C-alpha positions as MATLAB code, in Angstrom:
seq = 'XXXXXXXXXXXXXXXXXXXXXXXXXXXXXXXXXXXXXXXXXXXXXXXXXXXXXXXXXXXXXXXXXXXXXXXXXXXXXXXXXXXXXXXXXXXXXXXXXXXXXXXXXXXXXXXXXXXXXXXXXXXXXXXXXXXXXXXXXXXXXXXXXXXXXXXXXXXXXXXXXXXXXXXXXXXXXXXXXXXXXXXXXXXXXXXXXXXXXXXXXXXXXXXXXXXXXXXXXXXXXXXXXXXXXXXXXXXXXXXXXXXXXXXXXXXXXXXXXXXXXXXXXXXXXXXXXXXXXXXXXXXXXXXXXXXXXXXXXXXXXXXXXXXXXXXXXXXXXXXXXXXXXXXXXXXXXXXXXXXXXXXXXXXXXXXXXXXXXXXXXXXXXXXXXXXXXXXXXXXXXXXXXXXXXXXXXXXXXXXXXXXXXXXXXXXXXXXXXXXXXXXXXXXXXXXXXXXXXXXXXXXXXXXXXXXXXXXXXXXXXXXXXXXXXXXXXXXXXXXXXXXXXXXXXXXXXXXXXXXXXXXXXXXXXXXXXXXXXXXXXXXXXXXXXXXXXXXXXXXXXXXXXXXXXXXXXXXXXXXXXXXXXXXXXXX';
ca = [
     141.338  117.359  -58.985;
     143.152  119.145  -56.210;
     144.766  121.698  -58.361;
     144.227  125.232  -57.189;
     143.302  124.097  -53.622;
     145.581  124.006  -50.619;
     146.403  120.577  -49.605;
     145.200  119.607  -46.066;
     147.677  117.874  -43.887;
     146.853  114.407  -42.822;
     145.952  113.938  -39.159;
     148.601  111.359  -38.648;
     151.301  113.640  -39.995;
     150.264  116.912  -38.317;
     153.280  118.496  -36.805;
     153.367  118.566  -32.984;
     155.663  120.624  -30.890;
     158.461  118.660  -29.255;
     157.617  119.949  -25.804;
     153.863  119.634  -26.149;
     153.525  117.161  -23.372;
     155.712  119.178  -21.073;
     154.422  122.646  -21.752;
     150.704  122.151  -22.112;
     150.104  123.365  -18.554;
     149.815  127.106  -17.974;
     152.728  128.828  -16.339;
     150.665  130.149  -13.490;
     147.814  128.524  -11.625;
     145.543  131.342  -12.667;
     146.104  130.735  -16.449;
     143.487  128.460  -18.060;
     144.498  125.192  -19.590;
     143.263  125.060  -23.228;
     143.036  121.278  -23.125;
     140.932  121.164  -19.994;
     137.321  120.343  -20.690;
     136.253  123.434  -18.749;
     138.656  125.729  -20.594;
     136.919  128.730  -22.166;
     136.816  129.024  -25.975;
     137.809  132.167  -27.790;
     134.851  134.438  -28.338;
     136.584  137.555  -29.604;
     136.740  136.406  -33.271;
     140.359  135.384  -33.141;
     141.266  132.623  -35.494;
     143.353  129.849  -34.094;
     146.881  129.950  -35.255;
     147.726  127.486  -37.999;
     150.069  124.806  -36.912;
     153.573  124.859  -38.199;
     154.103  122.488  -41.111;
     155.914  119.290  -40.404;
     159.045  118.799  -42.489;
     157.680  115.609  -43.958;
     154.467  117.246  -45.066;
     155.773  120.152  -47.073;
     154.062  118.991  -50.221;
     151.266  117.127  -48.673;
     151.361  113.547  -47.815;
     148.208  111.885  -48.837;
     148.927  108.229  -48.278;
     145.459  106.997  -48.466;
     142.402  108.437  -50.068;
     141.902  110.965  -52.759;
     143.028  114.266  -51.515;
     142.257  114.153  -47.765;
     138.686  115.448  -47.740;
     137.894  114.088  -44.284;
     138.408  114.936  -40.585;
     142.081  115.369  -39.808;
     141.887  113.949  -36.247;
     140.062  111.350  -34.388;
     136.737  112.552  -33.098;
     136.784  113.812  -29.500;
     134.135  111.342  -28.471;
     136.501  108.459  -29.042;
     139.225  109.777  -26.726;
     139.227  108.257  -23.217;
     138.335  110.713  -20.495;
     141.027  111.311  -17.831;
     140.545  109.518  -14.537;
     140.667  112.815  -12.683;
     141.024  116.489  -13.412;
     144.353  117.526  -14.890;
     146.927  119.133  -12.607;
     145.949  122.839  -12.515;
     149.499  123.797  -11.514;
     151.354  121.988  -14.305;
     154.103  120.953  -11.907;
     157.128  119.794  -13.916;
     158.480  117.299  -14.693;
     155.328  115.267  -14.253;
     152.835  117.186  -16.345;
     149.394  115.764  -16.030;
     149.029  113.428  -13.058;
     148.331  109.798  -13.634;
     145.516  107.922  -11.988;
     147.688  107.039   -8.991;
     150.328  109.716   -9.243;
     151.607  110.724   -5.784;
     152.068  114.308   -4.742;
     155.345  115.636   -6.078;
     158.094  115.751   -3.453;
     159.800  118.981   -2.523;
     162.884  119.346   -4.667;
     165.652  121.867   -4.449;
     167.731  121.863   -7.633;
     171.307  122.996   -7.210;
     171.066  125.503  -10.048;
     168.680  126.990  -12.547;
     167.229  124.511  -14.996;
     166.121  125.570  -18.479;
     162.510  124.806  -19.161;
     161.196  125.182  -22.721;
     158.590  127.858  -22.674;
     155.384  127.323  -24.575;
     154.416  129.565  -27.412;
     153.107  132.731  -25.985;
     149.645  133.398  -27.173;
     146.393  134.675  -25.863;
     144.539  132.219  -28.099;
     144.461  128.612  -27.039;
     146.146  126.321  -29.517;
     145.191  122.692  -29.725;
     146.890  120.451  -32.176;
     144.013  118.069  -32.269;
     141.293  120.664  -32.988;
     139.748  119.779  -36.390;
     140.251  122.138  -39.290;
     137.348  123.042  -41.511;
     137.325  120.821  -44.604;
     136.196  123.590  -46.894;
     139.449  125.486  -46.483;
     141.901  124.161  -49.073;
     145.478  123.804  -47.900;
     148.175  123.314  -50.487;
     150.797  121.028  -49.252;
     153.292  122.276  -51.789;
     152.804  125.928  -50.943;
     154.826  127.134  -48.037;
     152.832  128.398  -45.195;
     153.747  131.786  -43.985;
     154.635  131.817  -40.382;
     152.169  133.443  -38.096;
     153.382  136.481  -36.324;
     153.550  135.961  -32.604;
     150.944  137.751  -30.618;
     152.065  139.929  -27.820;
     151.537  138.033  -24.548;
     148.853  139.452  -22.407;
     149.668  140.534  -18.953;
     149.211  137.656  -16.542;
     145.995  137.857  -14.686;
     146.674  138.163  -10.970;
     144.429  136.339   -8.605;
     142.028  138.591   -6.774;
     142.383  136.499   -3.664;
     145.798  135.173   -2.619;
     146.050  131.458   -3.064;
     147.022  129.835    0.269;
     148.648  126.989   -1.605;
     150.956  129.465   -3.326;
     153.171  129.511   -0.227;
     153.742  125.797   -0.587;
     154.674  125.811   -4.298;
     158.205  124.347   -4.340;
     158.822  125.648   -7.843;
     157.681  129.206   -7.200;
     160.072  131.888   -8.311;
     162.324  133.348   -5.739;
     161.619  136.946   -4.767;
     162.917  139.318   -7.414;
     163.365  136.663  -10.149;
     161.927  137.426  -13.621;
     158.724  135.713  -14.636;
     157.453  135.089  -18.091;
     153.984  134.259  -19.238;
     153.583  130.535  -19.609;
     156.751  129.562  -17.759;
     159.132  130.217  -14.859;
     162.627  131.470  -15.102;
     164.771  131.163  -11.949;
     167.868  133.166  -11.326;
     169.052  130.928   -8.506;
     168.349  127.706   -6.649;
     164.727  126.994   -5.944;
     163.623  127.838   -2.425;
     160.588  127.008   -0.419;
     158.396  129.943    0.509;
     156.916  130.310    3.994;
     158.192  128.602    7.105;
     160.845  125.965    6.497;
     159.929  122.410    7.390;
     162.175  121.346   10.284;
     164.216  118.235    9.922;
     164.113  115.327   12.362;
     167.303  116.519   14.044;
     165.899  120.028   14.341;
     162.670  118.740   15.844;
     164.617  116.647   18.326;
     166.810  119.618   19.193;
     163.777  121.812   19.757;
     162.224  119.113   21.909;
     165.392  118.874   23.988;
     165.529  122.656   24.393;
     161.879  122.746   25.400;
     162.439  119.996   27.949;
     165.530  121.725   29.315;
     163.698  125.043   29.590;
     160.752  123.361   31.297;
     163.141  121.645   33.721;
     164.828  124.966   34.568;
     161.488  126.692   35.114;
     160.270  123.784   37.228;
     163.465  123.856   39.288;
     163.160  127.601   39.890;
     159.510  127.365   40.856;
     160.162  124.336   43.055;
     163.098  126.068   44.724;
     161.058  129.175   45.440;
     158.113  127.225   46.767;
     160.419  124.984   48.765;
     162.184  127.978   50.277;
     158.917  129.587   51.311;
     157.567  126.322   52.732;
     160.876  125.580   54.480;
     160.982  129.031   56.061;
     157.384  128.649   57.204;
     158.047  125.196   58.661;
     161.222  126.360   60.405;
     159.437  129.371   61.852;
     156.325  127.448   62.922;
     157.877  124.110   63.926;
     156.783  121.954   61.015;
     153.445  120.675   59.839;
     153.007  118.013   62.500;
     154.355  119.923   65.543;
     151.898  121.237   68.075;
     151.667  125.010   68.234;
     149.960  126.074   71.434;
     148.004  129.298   71.801;
     149.792  132.037   73.673;
     148.700  135.291   75.239;
     149.943  138.555   73.847;
     152.713  140.488   75.539;
     151.437  142.539   78.474;
     152.611  145.737   80.077;
     155.333  145.205   82.721;
     153.553  147.200   85.405;
     151.804  145.383   88.266;
     149.503  146.370   91.069;
     151.457  147.882   93.990;
     150.033  145.358   96.480;
     150.874  142.320   94.350;
     154.012  140.282   94.955;
     155.537  141.620   91.744;
     154.638  145.199   92.695;
     156.083  144.773   96.193;
     159.292  143.231   94.882;
     159.744  145.925   92.216;
     159.394  148.628   94.864;
     161.708  147.063   97.470;
     164.455  145.407   95.437;
     166.510  148.590   94.857;
     166.931  148.902   98.647;
     168.020  145.273   99.275;
     171.728  144.363   99.333;
     173.823  141.204   99.535;
     176.720  141.052  101.981;
     179.872  138.969  101.440;
     181.946  138.662  104.593;
     185.543  137.457  104.574;
     187.282  136.672  107.881;
     190.489  135.109  108.974;
     188.796  131.801  109.777;
     185.559  131.698  107.793;
     183.415  133.454  105.215;
     179.719  134.168  105.162;
     176.923  135.465  102.971;
     173.798  137.270  104.063;
     171.298  139.991  103.215;
     170.591  143.509  104.435;
     168.527  146.563  103.507;
     169.156  150.288  103.387;
     167.884  152.310  106.350;
     168.643  155.857  105.219;
     170.380  157.984  102.642;
     173.584  158.131  104.695;
     174.458  154.534  103.829;
     173.366  152.701  107.024;
     172.403  149.080  106.343;
     170.681  146.767  108.853;
     171.457  143.046  108.955;
     171.872  140.158  111.397;
     174.744  139.974  113.837;
     175.565  136.394  112.835;
     176.013  137.599  109.203;
     178.895  139.966  109.981;
     180.301  137.973  112.887;
     182.849  135.978  110.751;
     184.637  139.229  109.842;
     185.758  139.706  113.488;
     188.012  142.688  113.936;
     190.192  142.242  110.834;
     187.797  140.912  108.147;
     186.222  142.692  105.188;
     182.608  143.234  104.254;
     181.508  143.858  100.668;
     178.034  145.111   99.854;
     176.470  144.360   96.466;
     173.383  146.293   95.427;
     170.533  144.906   93.339;
     171.870  146.696   90.256;
     175.264  145.010   90.563;
     177.224  147.895   92.103;
     179.543  146.982   94.968;
     181.022  148.915   97.867;
     183.071  148.270  100.974;
     181.278  148.532  104.317;
     182.340  148.936  107.946;
     180.582  147.833  111.122;
     178.843  150.628  113.046;
     177.561  148.461  115.909;
     176.213  144.991  116.657;
     174.382  143.137  119.456;
     174.390  139.357  119.812;
     171.424  139.337  122.231;
     169.144  140.786  119.590;
     171.101  139.299  116.652;
     171.226  142.693  114.937;
     174.055  144.739  113.398;
     174.425  147.957  111.426;
     177.069  148.521  108.712;
     177.723  151.615  106.614;
     178.883  152.250  103.069;
     180.395  155.538  101.920;
     180.785  157.219   98.546;
     177.630  155.626   97.156;
     174.847  157.716   95.695;
     171.301  156.928   94.636;
     170.490  154.822   97.686;
     166.871  153.645   98.032;
     165.890  153.234  101.712;
     162.975  150.931  102.485;
     160.159  152.254  104.644;
     159.575  150.634  108.048;
     156.195  149.304  109.108;
     154.693  148.510  112.529;
     154.979  144.932  113.719;
     152.341  145.474  116.424;
     149.730  145.882  113.639;
     150.522  142.573  111.989;
     147.853  139.899  112.146;
     148.136  136.181  111.583;
     147.323  135.429  107.957;
     148.582  138.704  106.548;
     150.475  138.255  103.245;
     154.204  138.839  103.357;
     157.124  138.853  100.921;
     160.688  137.850  101.802;
     163.703  139.056   99.771;
     167.232  137.715  100.172;
     170.147  135.780   98.731;
     169.554  132.126   99.680;
     172.689  130.118   98.931;
     174.155  133.314   97.438;
     171.332  133.651   94.876;
     170.845  137.421   95.080;
     167.479  139.173   94.660;
     165.436  136.063   95.383;
     161.789  136.803   96.138;
     159.475  134.451   98.048;
     156.036  134.994   99.466;
     153.786  133.592  102.179;
     151.786  134.693  105.167;
     152.282  135.425  108.852;
     151.635  131.991  110.347;
     152.121  133.017  114.027;
     153.105  135.935  116.274;
     155.102  136.321  119.504;
     156.945  133.069  118.920;
     159.776  132.949  121.497;
     162.930  131.530  119.899;
     166.587  131.399  120.799;
     169.410  131.160  118.298;
     173.144  130.850  118.479;
     174.944  129.365  121.458;
     177.908  128.033  119.490;
     180.362  129.630  121.916;
     179.083  127.553  124.855;
     179.042  130.383  127.418;
     175.710  131.740  126.233;
     177.180  135.058  125.211;
     176.116  134.539  121.594;
     172.590  133.405  122.320;
     169.850  135.642  120.937;
     166.342  135.820  122.306;
     163.654  136.846  119.885;
     159.921  137.220  120.307;
     159.601  136.463  116.574;
     157.084  136.652  113.774;
     156.574  133.225  112.213;
     156.098  132.925  108.435;
     155.727  130.168  105.893;
     157.522  132.208  103.209;
     160.533  130.087  102.180;
     163.664  131.292  103.992;
     167.029  129.574  103.575;
     170.648  130.175  104.581;
     171.581  133.469  102.952;
     168.208  135.091  103.657;
     169.483  136.185  107.101;
     169.203  139.932  107.613;
     166.811  140.409  104.675;
     163.501  142.257  104.946;
     160.089  140.664  105.529;
     157.621  143.020  103.795;
     153.915  143.632  104.175;
     151.461  144.293  101.347;
     152.623  147.913  101.131;
     156.293  147.004  100.700;
     157.099  148.121  104.249;
     159.507  146.225  106.514;
     157.716  144.427  109.355;
     160.515  141.984  110.273;
     164.126  140.962  109.758;
     164.493  137.347  108.643;
     166.753  135.657  111.190;
     166.093  131.965  111.784;
     164.512  128.836  110.379;
     163.374  125.606  111.873;
     165.067  122.680  110.160;
     163.756  119.157  109.998;
     166.849  117.682  111.611;
     167.983  119.750  114.567;
     166.217  123.102  114.498;
     169.411  124.976  113.730;
     169.433  128.641  112.950;
     170.420  130.349  109.749;
     173.970  130.899  110.849;
     174.742  127.201  110.904;
     173.857  126.705  107.225;
     172.030  123.463  107.888;
     169.000  122.068  106.108;
     166.753  124.305  104.034;
     163.319  125.715  104.665;
     160.434  123.534  105.735;
     158.018  126.441  105.917;
     158.977  127.579  109.390;
     160.822  130.882  109.235;
     161.237  133.481  111.953;
     161.767  137.226  111.759;
     162.700  139.810  114.409;
     159.783  142.260  114.768;
     160.665  145.602  113.215;
     159.585  147.540  116.324;
     162.327  145.861  118.309;
     164.825  146.113  115.440;
     164.131  149.835  115.008;
     165.033  150.615  118.639;
     168.179  148.505  118.524;
     169.272  149.968  115.173;
     168.850  153.527  116.444;
     170.953  152.759  119.501;
     173.645  151.099  117.421;
     173.810  154.055  115.009;
     173.799  156.634  117.810;
     175.956  154.973  120.460;
     177.416  151.886  118.866;
     175.827  149.731  121.577;
     172.279  148.502  122.362;
     170.638  148.369  125.799;
     168.660  145.435  127.165;
     165.644  145.698  129.465;
     166.138  143.662  132.649;
     164.148  142.560  135.743;
     167.218  142.165  137.937;
     166.921  138.436  138.795;
     168.858  135.257  137.941;
     166.761  132.427  136.553;
     167.225  128.704  137.045;
     167.613  127.505  133.441;
     167.493  123.869  134.537;
     163.980  124.118  135.934;
     161.678  121.739  134.054;
     158.367  122.833  135.506;
     155.866  125.196  133.986;
     157.040  128.776  134.193;
     160.356  130.516  134.964;
     161.800  129.951  138.459;
     164.096  132.445  140.162;
     167.348  130.710  141.139;
     168.661  130.297  144.648;
     172.031  131.917  143.889;
     173.660  133.840  141.064;
     176.320  132.371  138.820;
     179.186  133.738  140.928;
     177.606  132.605  144.209;
     175.909  135.907  144.971;
     172.251  136.667  145.514;
     169.879  135.665  142.702;
     167.865  138.918  143.131;
     169.919  142.042  142.461;
     169.846  144.386  145.398;
     168.075  147.600  144.460;
     167.061  146.169  141.109;
     163.556  146.315  139.580;
     162.732  142.795  140.870;
     163.853  143.506  144.427;
     161.828  146.692  144.458;
     158.717  144.736  143.275;
     159.155  142.119  146.078;
     160.419  139.141  144.036;
     162.333  136.560  146.063;
     164.468  133.524  145.292;
     162.398  130.449  144.429;
     159.428  132.407  143.071;
     157.971  131.057  139.763;
     156.865  133.648  137.217;
     153.967  132.216  135.154;
     152.666  135.208  133.168;
     153.974  138.409  131.584;
     151.337  141.032  130.836;
     148.737  138.257  130.943;
     150.636  135.965  128.559;
     151.600  132.526  129.826;
     155.277  131.669  129.944;
     156.534  128.104  130.206;
     160.296  128.468  130.596;
     163.109  130.818  131.501;
     163.870  131.464  127.777;
     160.327  132.625  127.211;
     160.536  135.065  130.116;
     163.730  136.561  128.671;
     162.159  136.837  125.237;
     159.082  138.562  126.594;
     161.219  140.946  128.585;
     163.503  141.773  125.618;
     160.459  142.672  123.607;
     160.125  145.807  125.749;
     162.229  148.882  126.171;
     164.085  149.779  129.348;
     161.766  151.875  131.522;
     158.621  150.105  130.349;
     156.192  148.882  133.010;
     155.912  145.120  133.166;
     153.106  143.227  134.911;
     154.053  139.786  136.240;
     152.120  136.912  137.816;
     154.212  135.210  140.514;
     153.472  131.937  142.262;
     154.838  131.514  145.738;
     153.910  128.650  148.128;
     151.102  127.551  145.783;
     149.502  131.003  145.703;
     149.659  133.448  142.730;
     150.172  137.164  143.129;
     150.482  139.955  140.545;
     153.210  142.561  140.764;
     154.216  145.492  138.539;
     157.765  146.716  137.980;
     159.705  149.164  135.842;
     162.299  147.521  133.592;
     165.888  148.412  134.124;
     168.671  148.702  131.526;
     171.821  146.774  130.918;
     174.402  147.162  128.184;
     174.324  144.485  125.553;
     177.289  142.836  123.990;
];
């Protein structure tokens, strides 16, 4: 009954390709899977290729039935549906994923692996697609092989697939690619950034930590250096920083202490005296441009006739000096330096114009501290003082009608200037009153207690001029001998002179004025005197030839007389 008709192959003996299960997936994710339910069907009229005959079915193989007029495969409705969509990438060697198939691990084969390529065809081939029953197939007639269809060019994705970079089985760059399969020319490589290993991640972490530590150390060091410099410069965070005034100009008002000192200091000198028995230190000031310097007699007295005197100026220059003249009664002396230029003489004031309370400045070298400046006021005037007397015969006693000041004066200030508010000399510092014994500056006893005494400049000027001109100073005299042991009020004329002669000099100023032995002189020019020393002081305050008005008490009655002062050479 089947003669003349091709014999249909039985469904259970239809030949299947050996690699059907492996190569059913398309070679590229963009190629459609013909077995997928959503795969498109051919619409261009192409006839599906006939399957290759199985060797056992060359002549048919009807094992049941009468010629095989029935469906050659099980209906599609009876096949179980997959649990999930098939793998669109066809990743070998797994093929279609199972219901719980894990994601394939990344594999790197050591060499190229041959993969059987599926039959190239543009027409999907399904072995289980039913064949029309009205087409006779002769099992004993050989089936001509179907010519292979040229493979169509693979369709490139319009949009790059981001998952393509993670395909472990993608072809290496430059390797040949065939439709429906991959052919590798070398070991498989992973595209994109390589996944770091655990050791690499740990190494990167260590490097990051080390870099962060270095950066932190640099930043900390810089900040610490800045903070440390600030703290060192400003005394720390907890130290007290007190407000301070800005730097001011060095100039001062001329009548201020600083202005007076700045003007007078260049003319003040320090004297160092070296003698055969003792040394001494004192102060002096420049009188003129010829190098004459005025000081106290007790300052240069230790030099004697063979000693040396060294003058040191305020700028530090030194020079040798010689004695021009001296007078112990006035406690004044003049020395001279030679070969010194740039001298700065100090102007002389007028001591008769000084009033109690006027400000004064004293400059000297107390205890050999040169250029020491002190200030005070005139605390009293016409203060009769006597100094010296170490020799015992009275030849070294000085009588001074002094200016009293509270400006600190100490041993070493002797001979220094006492200045007024215009930096003019109004006195020569000569003596101090000490708390113990009232010693003078020459003795070097206790320091200042605020009672200093200066020789008035009017008296010093006259004596200095005489010493420079003649080498000797003259003393004004009355021409009487006083009883220094008289304890009553006033100065009493003695009965006899020291050598046994008359106490009133014959032809002297006193004898001419009518003074007699035993008279008590109570006033000089209207000023009360209380002792013989005060009378001498008041007399020495005048010049020889001056008129002196005295009040004399005789037999309980007072009388006023006027005389002209005589002159005697000082020593």
